[in-house]
Short mmCIF file of C-alpha atoms and ligand atoms in Angstrom, two decimals:
data_model
loop_
_atom_site.label_atom_id
_atom_site.label_comp_id
_atom_site.label_asym_id
_atom_site.label_seq_id
_atom_site.Cartn_x
_atom_site.Cartn_y
_atom_site.Cartn_z
CA MET T 1 -13.35 181.62 147.56
CA THR T 2 -13.83 183.33 144.12
CA GLU T 3 -16.00 181.91 142.28
CA ARG T 4 -15.35 180.28 138.90
CA ASN T 5 -15.13 181.35 135.57
CA LYS T 6 -18.17 179.92 133.70
CA PHE T 7 -17.49 178.94 130.06
CA TYR T 8 -20.65 178.06 128.22
CA ILE T 9 -19.75 176.95 124.35
CA THR T 10 -21.66 174.85 121.88
CA THR T 11 -21.96 173.84 118.31
CA PRO T 12 -23.75 173.80 115.49
CA ILE T 13 -26.61 170.74 115.72
CA TYR T 14 -25.87 169.04 112.76
CA TYR T 15 -28.54 167.80 110.20
CA VAL T 16 -29.29 164.38 110.62
CA ASN T 17 -30.04 163.79 106.96
CA ASP T 18 -26.96 162.05 106.12
CA LYS T 19 -23.53 160.81 107.80
CA PRO T 20 -21.20 163.27 109.47
CA HIS T 21 -18.23 164.61 107.82
CA ILE T 22 -14.97 166.16 107.80
CA GLY T 23 -16.36 169.11 107.84
CA HIS T 24 -18.98 168.80 111.34
CA ALA T 25 -16.08 167.15 112.86
CA TYR T 26 -13.63 170.08 112.06
CA THR T 27 -16.43 172.22 114.54
CA THR T 28 -16.51 169.74 117.44
CA ILE T 29 -13.38 168.57 117.70
CA ALA T 30 -12.28 172.73 117.32
CA ALA T 31 -15.21 173.82 120.13
CA ASP T 32 -13.32 170.41 121.92
CA VAL T 33 -10.34 171.78 122.15
CA LEU T 34 -11.48 175.10 123.85
CA ALA T 35 -13.43 173.16 126.26
CA ARG T 36 -10.85 171.05 127.52
CA LEU T 37 -8.78 174.11 127.53
CA HIS T 38 -10.91 175.48 129.56
CA ARG T 39 -11.57 172.91 132.06
CA GLN T 40 -7.86 172.29 132.39
CA LEU T 41 -8.60 176.29 133.41
CA GLY T 42 -10.30 175.16 135.93
CA GLU T 43 -13.60 176.88 135.14
CA ASP T 44 -16.94 175.75 135.12
CA THR T 45 -17.46 174.32 131.86
CA TRP T 46 -20.09 173.23 129.34
CA PHE T 47 -20.04 171.72 125.89
CA LEU T 48 -23.01 171.25 124.50
CA THR T 49 -23.41 169.70 120.40
CA GLY T 50 -26.33 168.35 119.49
CA THR T 51 -28.43 167.11 115.87
CA ASP T 52 -31.53 168.73 114.63
CA GLU T 53 -34.43 166.82 113.25
CA HIS T 54 -37.45 168.20 112.44
CA GLY T 55 -38.27 169.73 108.83
CA SER T 56 -39.12 168.74 105.39
CA LYS T 57 -35.15 167.97 104.06
CA ILE T 58 -35.33 165.03 107.03
CA ALA T 59 -38.29 163.64 106.11
CA GLN T 60 -37.60 163.33 102.49
CA ALA T 61 -34.00 162.57 103.34
CA ALA T 62 -36.44 159.82 105.93
CA GLU T 63 -38.55 158.90 103.28
CA LYS T 64 -35.78 157.99 100.45
CA ALA T 65 -34.57 155.92 103.14
CA GLY T 66 -37.99 153.62 103.72
CA LYS T 67 -37.73 154.71 107.49
CA THR T 68 -39.37 157.03 109.34
CA PRO T 69 -37.77 159.97 110.75
CA GLN T 70 -37.62 159.82 113.78
CA GLU T 71 -35.66 155.60 113.45
CA PHE T 72 -34.02 157.36 111.58
CA SER T 73 -32.57 160.29 112.90
CA ASP T 74 -32.15 158.19 116.08
CA GLU T 75 -30.26 156.21 113.10
CA VAL T 76 -27.97 159.26 111.65
CA SER T 77 -28.02 160.44 115.51
CA ALA T 78 -25.94 157.80 116.46
CA LYS T 79 -23.52 158.06 114.03
CA PHE T 80 -22.64 162.03 115.09
CA SER T 81 -22.69 160.19 119.00
CA PHE T 82 -20.35 157.69 117.45
CA ALA T 83 -17.68 159.31 115.38
CA TRP T 84 -17.43 162.43 118.26
CA ASP T 85 -16.77 160.00 120.64
CA GLN T 86 -13.92 158.22 118.38
CA LEU T 87 -12.74 161.23 117.59
CA GLY T 88 -12.17 161.69 120.88
CA ILE T 89 -14.77 164.22 121.58
CA ALA T 90 -15.81 164.41 125.07
CA PRO T 91 -18.91 167.01 124.92
CA ASP T 92 -21.39 167.50 128.47
CA ASP T 93 -24.55 167.26 126.89
CA PHE T 94 -25.76 166.16 123.39
CA ILE T 95 -29.04 167.78 122.56
CA ARG T 96 -31.34 166.15 119.87
CA THR T 97 -34.06 168.22 119.37
CA THR T 98 -36.59 165.90 118.84
CA GLU T 99 -36.32 165.24 122.64
CA LYS T 100 -39.50 165.77 124.76
CA ARG T 101 -37.21 168.13 126.85
CA HIS T 102 -36.28 170.04 123.77
CA GLU T 103 -39.76 170.54 122.39
CA GLU T 104 -41.65 171.23 125.34
CA ALA T 105 -38.72 174.71 125.97
CA VAL T 106 -39.58 175.35 121.68
CA GLY T 107 -42.59 174.87 122.97
CA ILE T 108 -42.31 177.58 126.15
CA PHE T 109 -40.57 179.71 123.97
CA LEU T 110 -42.35 180.77 121.18
CA GLU T 111 -45.66 181.89 123.74
CA LYS T 112 -43.01 184.22 125.15
CA LEU T 113 -42.36 185.28 121.98
CA LYS T 114 -46.61 186.14 121.15
CA GLU T 115 -46.49 187.37 124.70
CA SER T 116 -43.83 190.11 123.68
CA GLY T 117 -45.79 191.47 120.71
CA LYS T 118 -43.94 190.11 117.83
CA LEU T 119 -45.86 187.19 116.34
CA TYR T 120 -48.29 188.46 113.72
CA GLU T 121 -50.23 186.32 111.05
CA GLY T 122 -49.81 186.53 107.59
CA GLU T 123 -49.08 185.30 104.08
CA TYR T 124 -46.43 184.26 102.24
CA GLN T 125 -45.48 183.95 99.22
CA GLY T 126 -41.80 182.24 97.93
CA LEU T 127 -39.52 180.30 96.99
CA TYR T 128 -38.59 177.44 99.55
CA CYS T 129 -35.64 175.97 99.87
CA VAL T 130 -35.34 172.62 100.82
CA GLY T 131 -31.35 172.43 101.32
CA HIS T 132 -30.98 175.33 102.73
CA GLU T 133 -34.28 175.42 104.86
CA ALA T 134 -34.54 178.85 104.33
CA PHE T 135 -36.80 181.05 101.66
CA ILE T 136 -34.88 182.31 98.83
CA LYS T 137 -34.77 185.27 96.59
CA GLU T 138 -35.51 184.31 93.22
CA ALA T 139 -32.64 187.13 91.88
CA ASP T 140 -30.26 183.98 94.17
CA LEU T 141 -31.41 181.48 91.66
CA VAL T 142 -29.03 180.56 89.36
CA ASP T 143 -30.58 178.93 85.59
CA GLY T 144 -34.05 178.80 88.36
CA VAL T 145 -31.98 176.52 90.48
CA CYS T 146 -30.07 177.27 93.84
CA PRO T 147 -26.08 177.54 93.54
CA GLU T 148 -25.10 175.62 96.44
CA HIS T 149 -27.85 172.66 96.28
CA LYS T 150 -28.56 172.63 92.46
CA THR T 151 -32.27 171.83 93.57
CA LYS T 152 -34.95 174.04 91.67
CA PRO T 153 -36.87 175.87 94.60
CA VAL T 154 -40.67 175.44 95.96
CA GLN T 155 -42.81 178.13 94.82
CA LEU T 156 -45.31 178.01 98.11
CA LYS T 157 -48.06 180.75 99.45
CA GLU T 158 -49.25 180.17 102.69
CA LYS T 159 -50.59 181.56 105.68
CA ASN T 160 -47.27 181.92 108.55
CA TRP T 161 -46.51 183.21 112.01
CA PHE T 162 -44.18 186.27 111.40
CA PHE T 163 -41.46 188.05 113.67
CA LYS T 164 -41.08 191.08 113.08
CA LEU T 165 -37.30 191.09 112.51
CA SER T 166 -37.10 193.93 111.19
CA ASP T 167 -37.46 195.68 114.40
CA TYR T 168 -34.08 194.83 115.38
CA GLN T 169 -31.97 196.17 112.87
CA ASN T 170 -30.97 199.52 114.66
CA GLY T 171 -30.32 197.78 117.80
CA LEU T 172 -29.09 194.52 116.60
CA LEU T 173 -26.01 196.75 114.50
CA SER T 174 -25.43 198.82 117.37
CA LYS T 175 -24.83 195.94 119.43
CA ILE T 176 -22.49 193.80 116.90
CA GLU T 177 -20.15 197.45 116.20
CA ASP T 178 -19.49 198.00 119.02
CA ASP T 179 -18.80 194.46 120.27
CA GLU T 180 -21.36 193.66 122.54
CA PHE T 181 -21.82 190.89 120.37
CA LYS T 182 -18.81 189.62 119.09
CA ILE T 183 -18.46 188.32 115.31
CA GLU T 184 -15.60 186.98 115.01
CA PRO T 185 -13.37 186.81 112.56
CA GLN T 186 -13.59 190.32 111.50
CA VAL T 187 -14.58 189.72 107.64
CA ARG T 188 -17.41 187.77 108.88
CA LYS T 189 -18.21 190.42 111.26
CA ASN T 190 -18.18 192.81 107.94
CA GLU T 191 -20.53 190.24 106.47
CA VAL T 192 -23.19 190.89 108.88
CA ILE T 193 -23.21 194.43 109.10
CA SER T 194 -23.33 194.94 105.54
CA PHE T 195 -26.18 192.31 105.40
CA ILE T 196 -28.29 194.33 108.52
CA LYS T 197 -27.96 197.66 106.69
CA GLN T 198 -29.51 196.53 103.38
CA GLY T 199 -32.32 196.00 104.99
CA LEU T 200 -33.92 193.11 107.58
CA GLU T 201 -37.65 191.31 106.88
CA ASP T 202 -39.60 189.82 108.87
CA ILE T 203 -39.62 185.47 108.97
CA ALA T 204 -42.16 183.43 109.14
CA ILE T 205 -41.80 181.89 112.37
CA SER T 206 -44.18 179.25 111.52
CA ARG T 207 -44.80 176.33 108.50
CA PRO T 208 -48.53 175.25 107.93
CA ASN T 209 -48.05 171.92 105.65
CA VAL T 210 -44.73 170.49 107.20
CA LYS T 211 -45.73 167.58 109.23
CA TRP T 212 -41.96 166.74 110.70
CA GLY T 213 -41.88 169.23 113.59
CA ILE T 214 -43.17 171.39 116.93
CA PRO T 215 -46.25 171.82 116.85
CA LEU T 216 -47.21 175.54 117.32
CA PRO T 217 -48.70 175.77 121.31
CA TRP T 218 -51.80 178.40 119.85
CA ASP T 219 -51.99 176.62 115.92
CA LYS T 220 -51.20 172.87 115.68
CA ASN T 221 -51.93 173.74 112.61
CA GLN T 222 -48.61 174.82 111.73
CA THR T 223 -44.70 173.23 112.67
CA ILE T 224 -42.32 175.19 113.91
CA TYR T 225 -40.40 176.77 111.89
CA VAL T 226 -36.91 174.37 111.13
CA TRP T 227 -34.29 177.34 111.89
CA VAL T 228 -36.43 178.21 115.29
CA ASP T 229 -36.92 175.08 116.04
CA ALA T 230 -32.96 174.31 116.18
CA LEU T 231 -31.95 177.56 117.34
CA PHE T 232 -33.10 177.56 120.43
CA ASN T 233 -31.45 173.52 120.99
CA TYR T 234 -28.95 176.30 123.14
CA CYS T 235 -31.12 177.47 125.93
CA SER T 236 -33.77 174.19 125.57
CA ALA T 237 -30.19 171.81 126.65
CA ILE T 238 -29.52 173.51 129.50
CA GLY T 239 -32.96 173.88 131.03
CA TYR T 240 -34.37 176.81 130.32
CA GLY T 241 -38.61 176.71 131.30
CA LYS T 242 -37.64 173.92 133.57
CA ASP T 243 -34.24 174.62 135.94
CA GLU T 244 -34.27 178.08 135.60
CA GLY T 245 -30.85 178.04 137.57
CA ASN T 246 -28.78 175.76 135.45
CA PHE T 247 -30.20 177.46 132.83
CA ASN T 248 -28.67 181.58 134.71
CA ARG T 249 -25.80 179.76 135.40
CA TYR T 250 -24.13 178.99 131.95
CA TRP T 251 -26.08 181.55 129.32
CA PRO T 252 -25.85 183.28 128.40
CA ALA T 253 -23.54 181.12 125.65
CA ASP T 254 -19.35 182.03 125.59
CA ILE T 255 -18.57 181.41 122.54
CA GLN T 256 -21.10 179.38 119.60
CA VAL T 257 -18.34 177.79 116.96
CA MET T 258 -19.87 177.26 113.35
CA ALA T 259 -18.90 177.79 110.22
CA LYS T 260 -19.30 180.80 107.99
CA ASP T 261 -22.46 179.20 106.12
CA ILE T 262 -24.80 179.79 108.42
CA ILE T 263 -23.90 183.04 109.92
CA LYS T 264 -27.05 185.46 109.26
CA PHE T 265 -28.65 182.70 111.53
CA HIS T 266 -26.76 183.15 114.23
CA CYS T 267 -25.89 186.43 114.20
CA ILE T 268 -29.31 187.92 113.32
CA ILE T 269 -32.17 186.00 113.57
CA TRP T 270 -31.21 184.11 116.96
CA PRO T 271 -30.18 187.41 118.71
CA ALA T 272 -33.52 188.84 117.37
CA LEU T 273 -34.93 186.28 118.84
CA LEU T 274 -33.47 186.24 121.82
CA SER T 275 -34.38 190.12 122.05
CA ALA T 276 -38.00 189.72 121.82
CA ALA T 277 -37.58 186.85 124.84
CA GLY T 278 -35.82 189.04 127.34
CA LEU T 279 -32.75 186.74 127.20
CA PRO T 280 -29.19 188.39 126.85
CA LEU T 281 -27.37 187.37 123.60
CA PRO T 282 -24.63 185.05 123.93
CA LYS T 283 -21.27 186.70 123.93
CA LYS T 284 -19.21 185.37 120.78
CA VAL T 285 -19.97 184.21 117.11
CA PHE T 286 -16.58 181.82 115.39
CA ALA T 287 -17.27 181.66 112.13
CA HIS T 288 -14.18 179.79 110.92
CA GLY T 289 -13.93 178.29 107.12
CA PHE T 290 -14.70 175.69 104.36
CA PHE T 291 -12.66 172.60 104.42
CA THR T 292 -12.74 171.72 100.25
CA VAL T 293 -11.08 167.92 99.49
CA GLY T 294 -8.55 167.74 97.40
CA GLY T 295 -9.93 171.27 96.11
CA GLN T 296 -13.19 170.85 95.34
CA LYS T 297 -16.45 171.35 97.25
CA ILE T 298 -17.35 167.98 99.53
CA SER T 299 -20.00 166.40 97.94
CA LYS T 300 -21.94 162.94 97.91
CA THR T 301 -22.27 163.56 93.85
CA ILE T 302 -18.41 164.06 93.29
CA GLY T 303 -17.47 161.69 95.66
CA ASN T 304 -14.66 163.15 97.80
CA VAL T 305 -16.88 163.14 101.01
CA ILE T 306 -14.23 161.76 104.33
CA ASP T 307 -15.59 160.02 107.24
CA PRO T 308 -13.93 160.49 109.55
CA ASN T 309 -13.59 156.89 110.97
CA ASP T 310 -11.94 155.92 108.42
CA TRP T 311 -8.99 158.72 109.27
CA VAL T 312 -9.34 158.05 113.00
CA GLU T 313 -9.24 153.83 112.50
CA LYS T 314 -5.69 154.18 110.21
CA TYR T 315 -3.80 157.22 111.78
CA GLY T 316 -5.36 157.47 115.51
CA ALA T 317 -8.54 160.35 116.51
CA ASP T 318 -4.80 162.66 118.14
CA ALA T 319 -4.03 162.39 114.43
CA VAL T 320 -6.92 163.91 112.76
CA ARG T 321 -7.56 166.02 115.46
CA TYR T 322 -3.59 167.96 115.38
CA PHE T 323 -3.99 167.40 110.55
CA LEU T 324 -7.03 169.44 110.75
CA LEU T 325 -6.60 171.88 113.36
CA ARG T 326 -3.12 172.61 112.15
CA GLU T 327 -3.55 172.07 108.42
CA VAL T 328 -5.30 175.46 107.77
CA PRO T 329 -6.20 178.90 110.33
CA PHE T 330 -8.66 178.54 112.25
CA GLY T 331 -10.78 181.03 110.03
CA GLN T 332 -10.38 180.38 106.36
CA ASP T 333 -10.83 178.00 103.89
CA GLY T 334 -8.55 175.19 103.22
CA ASP T 335 -8.19 172.29 101.52
CA VAL T 336 -7.58 168.65 102.87
CA SER T 337 -6.64 165.15 102.37
CA GLU T 338 -5.31 162.02 102.91
CA GLU T 339 -1.70 162.73 101.18
CA LYS T 340 -1.60 165.88 103.38
CA LEU T 341 -2.64 164.35 106.81
CA LYS T 342 -0.27 161.10 105.99
CA GLY T 343 2.13 164.43 105.44
CA ARG T 344 1.98 166.03 108.61
CA TYR T 345 1.46 163.25 110.34
CA ASN T 346 4.99 161.32 109.13
CA ALA T 347 6.63 164.87 110.08
CA ASP T 348 5.19 166.33 112.68
CA LEU T 349 4.04 163.92 115.01
CA ALA T 350 6.23 160.32 113.66
CA ASN T 351 9.07 162.27 113.33
CA GLY T 352 8.82 165.41 115.34
CA LEU T 353 6.81 164.27 118.77
CA GLY T 354 7.49 161.09 117.91
CA ASN T 355 11.27 160.68 117.93
CA LEU T 356 11.82 163.41 120.10
CA PHE T 357 9.97 161.05 123.47
CA SER T 358 12.01 157.72 122.32
CA ARG T 359 14.66 159.26 121.97
CA VAL T 360 14.40 161.37 125.52
CA THR T 361 12.65 158.07 126.96
CA ASN T 362 15.76 155.80 125.29
CA MET T 363 18.22 157.47 126.89
CA ILE T 364 16.75 158.40 130.30
CA GLU T 365 16.47 154.42 130.32
CA GLN T 366 20.12 153.81 128.85
CA TYR T 367 22.54 156.42 131.09
CA LEU T 368 20.14 157.32 134.10
CA GLN T 369 19.26 153.70 134.65
CA GLY T 370 15.29 155.08 134.30
CA ASP T 371 15.90 157.89 137.34
CA VAL T 372 14.72 161.33 136.60
CA ASP T 373 13.31 161.43 139.66
CA ASP T 374 13.91 165.38 140.10
CA PHE T 375 13.32 167.08 137.16
CA ILE T 376 10.61 169.78 137.38
CA ARG T 377 6.70 169.15 136.73
CA SER T 378 5.66 172.46 138.27
CA PRO T 379 2.43 173.75 136.28
CA LYS T 380 3.34 177.40 134.53
CA ASP T 381 0.97 180.29 133.55
CA LEU T 382 -0.79 180.18 130.41
CA THR T 383 2.33 180.22 128.49
CA SER T 384 1.95 182.10 125.04
CA ALA T 385 0.59 178.60 122.86
CA GLN T 386 -2.31 178.14 125.48
CA GLU T 387 -2.80 181.65 124.46
CA ALA T 388 -2.73 180.81 120.73
CA PHE T 389 -5.29 178.42 121.60
CA PHE T 390 -6.84 180.61 124.03
CA ASN T 391 -7.86 183.02 120.51
CA LEU T 392 -9.20 180.35 118.33
CA ASP T 393 -5.45 180.05 116.61
CA PHE T 394 -5.17 176.50 116.63
CA ALA T 395 -2.15 176.50 114.08
CA GLY T 396 -0.26 179.44 115.81
CA GLY T 397 -0.52 177.47 118.81
CA LEU T 398 0.18 173.87 117.56
CA ALA T 399 3.16 175.47 115.12
CA GLN T 400 4.69 177.84 118.87
CA ILE T 401 4.48 173.93 120.27
CA TRP T 402 6.62 172.22 117.24
CA ALA T 403 9.01 175.37 117.48
CA GLU T 404 10.12 173.97 120.58
CA ILE T 405 10.02 170.09 119.97
CA ALA T 406 12.15 170.79 116.59
CA TRP T 407 14.17 173.08 118.96
CA ALA T 408 14.77 170.43 121.38
CA ASN T 409 15.61 167.56 118.62
CA GLN T 410 18.22 169.52 117.22
CA LEU T 411 19.89 170.27 121.23
CA ILE T 412 19.93 166.63 121.06
CA ASP T 413 21.42 166.38 118.29
CA LYS T 414 24.35 168.71 118.42
CA ALA T 415 25.37 168.26 122.65
CA LYS T 416 25.36 164.26 121.59
CA PRO T 417 24.59 162.47 124.83
CA TRP T 418 26.00 159.17 123.33
CA GLU T 419 29.09 160.70 123.18
CA LEU T 420 29.06 162.69 126.37
CA GLN T 421 28.50 160.31 128.75
CA LYS T 422 31.60 159.05 127.94
CA THR T 423 33.42 162.40 129.56
CA ASP T 424 30.21 164.12 131.06
CA PRO T 425 27.66 162.46 132.77
CA ALA T 426 26.61 164.63 134.76
CA LYS T 427 26.08 167.32 131.96
CA VAL T 428 24.02 164.47 130.09
CA LYS T 429 22.32 163.70 132.80
CA GLU T 430 21.26 167.81 133.18
CA LEU T 431 19.99 167.26 129.40
CA LEU T 432 18.00 165.29 130.17
CA VAL T 433 16.50 166.24 133.18
CA ASN T 434 16.04 169.32 131.30
CA LEU T 435 14.43 167.63 128.66
CA ALA T 436 12.50 165.44 130.97
CA ALA T 437 11.03 168.49 132.58
CA LEU T 438 10.33 169.86 128.45
CA LEU T 439 8.35 167.26 127.49
CA TYR T 440 6.21 167.79 130.75
CA ASP T 441 5.34 170.54 129.91
CA ILE T 442 4.82 169.94 126.23
CA ALA T 443 2.31 167.38 127.40
CA ALA T 444 0.62 169.40 128.98
CA LYS T 445 -0.04 172.00 126.32
CA LEU T 446 -1.04 170.00 123.72
CA ALA T 447 -3.51 167.80 126.16
CA PRO T 448 -6.71 169.66 124.77
CA VAL T 449 -5.78 168.82 121.58
CA LEU T 450 -3.71 165.34 121.53
CA PRO T 451 -5.49 164.29 124.94
CA GLU T 452 -4.32 160.69 124.37
CA THR T 453 -0.62 161.40 123.43
CA ALA T 454 -0.39 163.69 126.23
CA ASN T 455 -1.88 161.53 128.88
CA LYS T 456 0.60 158.48 128.04
CA ILE T 457 3.40 160.83 127.52
CA ARG T 458 2.91 162.27 131.46
CA SER T 459 1.91 159.05 133.02
CA HIS T 460 5.35 157.26 131.12
CA LEU T 461 7.46 160.44 132.53
CA GLU T 462 5.69 160.04 136.33
CA ALA T 463 6.42 156.44 136.31
CA GLY T 464 9.05 155.66 139.16
CA LYS T 465 11.62 154.06 136.17
CA ILE T 466 11.49 155.58 132.58
CA VAL T 467 11.63 152.95 130.39
CA LYS T 468 12.24 153.74 126.16
CA ALA T 469 9.13 154.54 125.02
CA GLU T 470 6.47 152.84 122.28
CA PRO T 471 5.97 154.39 119.52
CA LEU T 472 3.56 157.14 119.75
CA PHE T 473 2.50 157.38 116.24
CA ARG T 474 4.22 154.53 114.03
CA LYS T 475 5.40 155.70 110.41
CA PHE T 476 3.35 155.43 106.87
CA GLU T 477 5.36 154.52 104.17
N1 MSP R 501 -28.91 172.29 111.10
C1 MSP R 501 -28.08 173.27 110.52
C2 MSP R 501 -27.32 174.12 111.89
C3 MSP R 501 -28.66 174.82 113.07
S1 MSP R 501 -27.54 174.99 114.47
C4 MSP R 501 -29.61 176.04 115.21
C5 MSP R 501 -26.78 173.06 110.00
N2 MSP R 501 -26.57 171.49 109.90
S2 MSP R 501 -25.02 171.44 109.05
O1 MSP R 501 -25.55 170.15 109.15
O2 MSP R 501 -25.33 171.72 107.96
O3 MSP R 501 -24.12 171.67 109.75
C6 MSP R 501 -23.07 173.15 109.34
C7 MSP R 501 -22.14 172.91 109.54
O4 MSP R 501 -21.81 171.60 109.65
C8 MSP R 501 -21.10 174.01 109.31
O5 MSP R 501 -21.14 175.36 109.90
C9 MSP R 501 -20.12 173.58 109.82
O6 MSP R 501 -20.07 173.81 111.47
C10 MSP R 501 -19.66 172.03 109.38
N3 MSP R 501 -19.87 172.02 108.02
C11 MSP R 501 -20.39 171.43 107.50
N4 MSP R 501 -19.74 171.14 106.51
C12 MSP R 501 -18.49 172.01 105.60
C13 MSP R 501 -17.39 172.22 105.07
N5 MSP R 501 -16.59 171.70 104.35
N6 MSP R 501 -16.57 173.12 106.14
C14 MSP R 501 -16.41 172.61 107.37
N7 MSP R 501 -17.22 172.65 108.03
C15 MSP R 501 -18.37 172.82 107.70
O7 MSP R 501 -26.39 173.84 108.69
#
């Protein structure tokens, strides 16, 4: 027996300071589509997502809500799992950084780093932005505040443990340039390369005054810097330090998906930490773009935060999945809104795919008494649409499938089976059998993106007697 390929895919673990919005949903849907595609191809697939629950940002949000950080994390983390479930996202595991399995693994990892000789004690003085959970440079402030979070950073002077990030500058640069560690798309790769070339400074990996965190194993007065804690989820979840068999089965990750906002952590700090611990680097980081809503940054103050559950309730999970992946080419920034969702829903789903499916099943019932027993269901090789998904070109793959849908609808308009039936029923039969096969094939290709719809189409066509189907998507006025 030949060994199956393995495919390990991750999303960022999301902060639990607030409930999920459409931006978090985007990354997680994309990862779910890739996981479903790789499972469909028979690979040993593992899809991980989860929540990032330690640090000042979460402690402050909990305090504001009048809860303990743990209570608060429990509540918000559950909102993420709930939203993913509603969206038809099916991860193989959901890790929370407050779980014992994670905290223990991080402890083991830190000990390993210390052994590597790459940690040292020092003092740090600087400005800390709680929104970023990172030190920020004076030069990056605008009018004294962090331009992204609009908050004033805190002046800190503390004793920390440091990691010799600077030692990794050249090694990392060559791995990135040679694509041994791939960063896509190219603009993100260039961005990381030019950042590294400016020179890397060592980073503090522990904090003396942050209580809500994992204690440093050898100095319990310090907690582990939340980003180091969080990044390690990708390893702790698959059994680092506990289940080496499982860990080696999946590590290194084949692809880590995220948006462009956190590539410095994932493309510089993370690979350096892994190298220090003697672990292989992920094969690829893919950083997609940022959504705006109604032309503006997603923000509570602006009031344009979209709760994915609201859209799912109204339009259904498949429609939201389709819209987000179709609307904006993966890797680019783009704008989304309910208006745009409704437009695509009516045009592409209700009129395009939905209409084709109703027409074909209706005619099969009417002209063939529901019988297309002999239509071909042979699965094909990876088609070019699937190949596009494979390469994270979701919008491109979907456009190809919708071109087929449009073509099939036109073919029916032209052939006019309702007239042809009177003169040449054999021709009508041939046409409908082919259309049933085409729909079956379209459903297989669409399954990773529209799992519910694909199932409906397939099970409907597999029935002994095909009747006119209920509309897949009801039109919105
Ligand atoms: N907790 C860290 C990640 C730690 S991973 C070891 C974090 N969390 S976050 O909740 O802020 O999530 C950031 C991620 O959410 C982005 O990288 C992206 O995947 C997603 N998005 C958040 N807002 C988004 C948009 N407006 N548009 C697209 N994606 C967005 O950073």
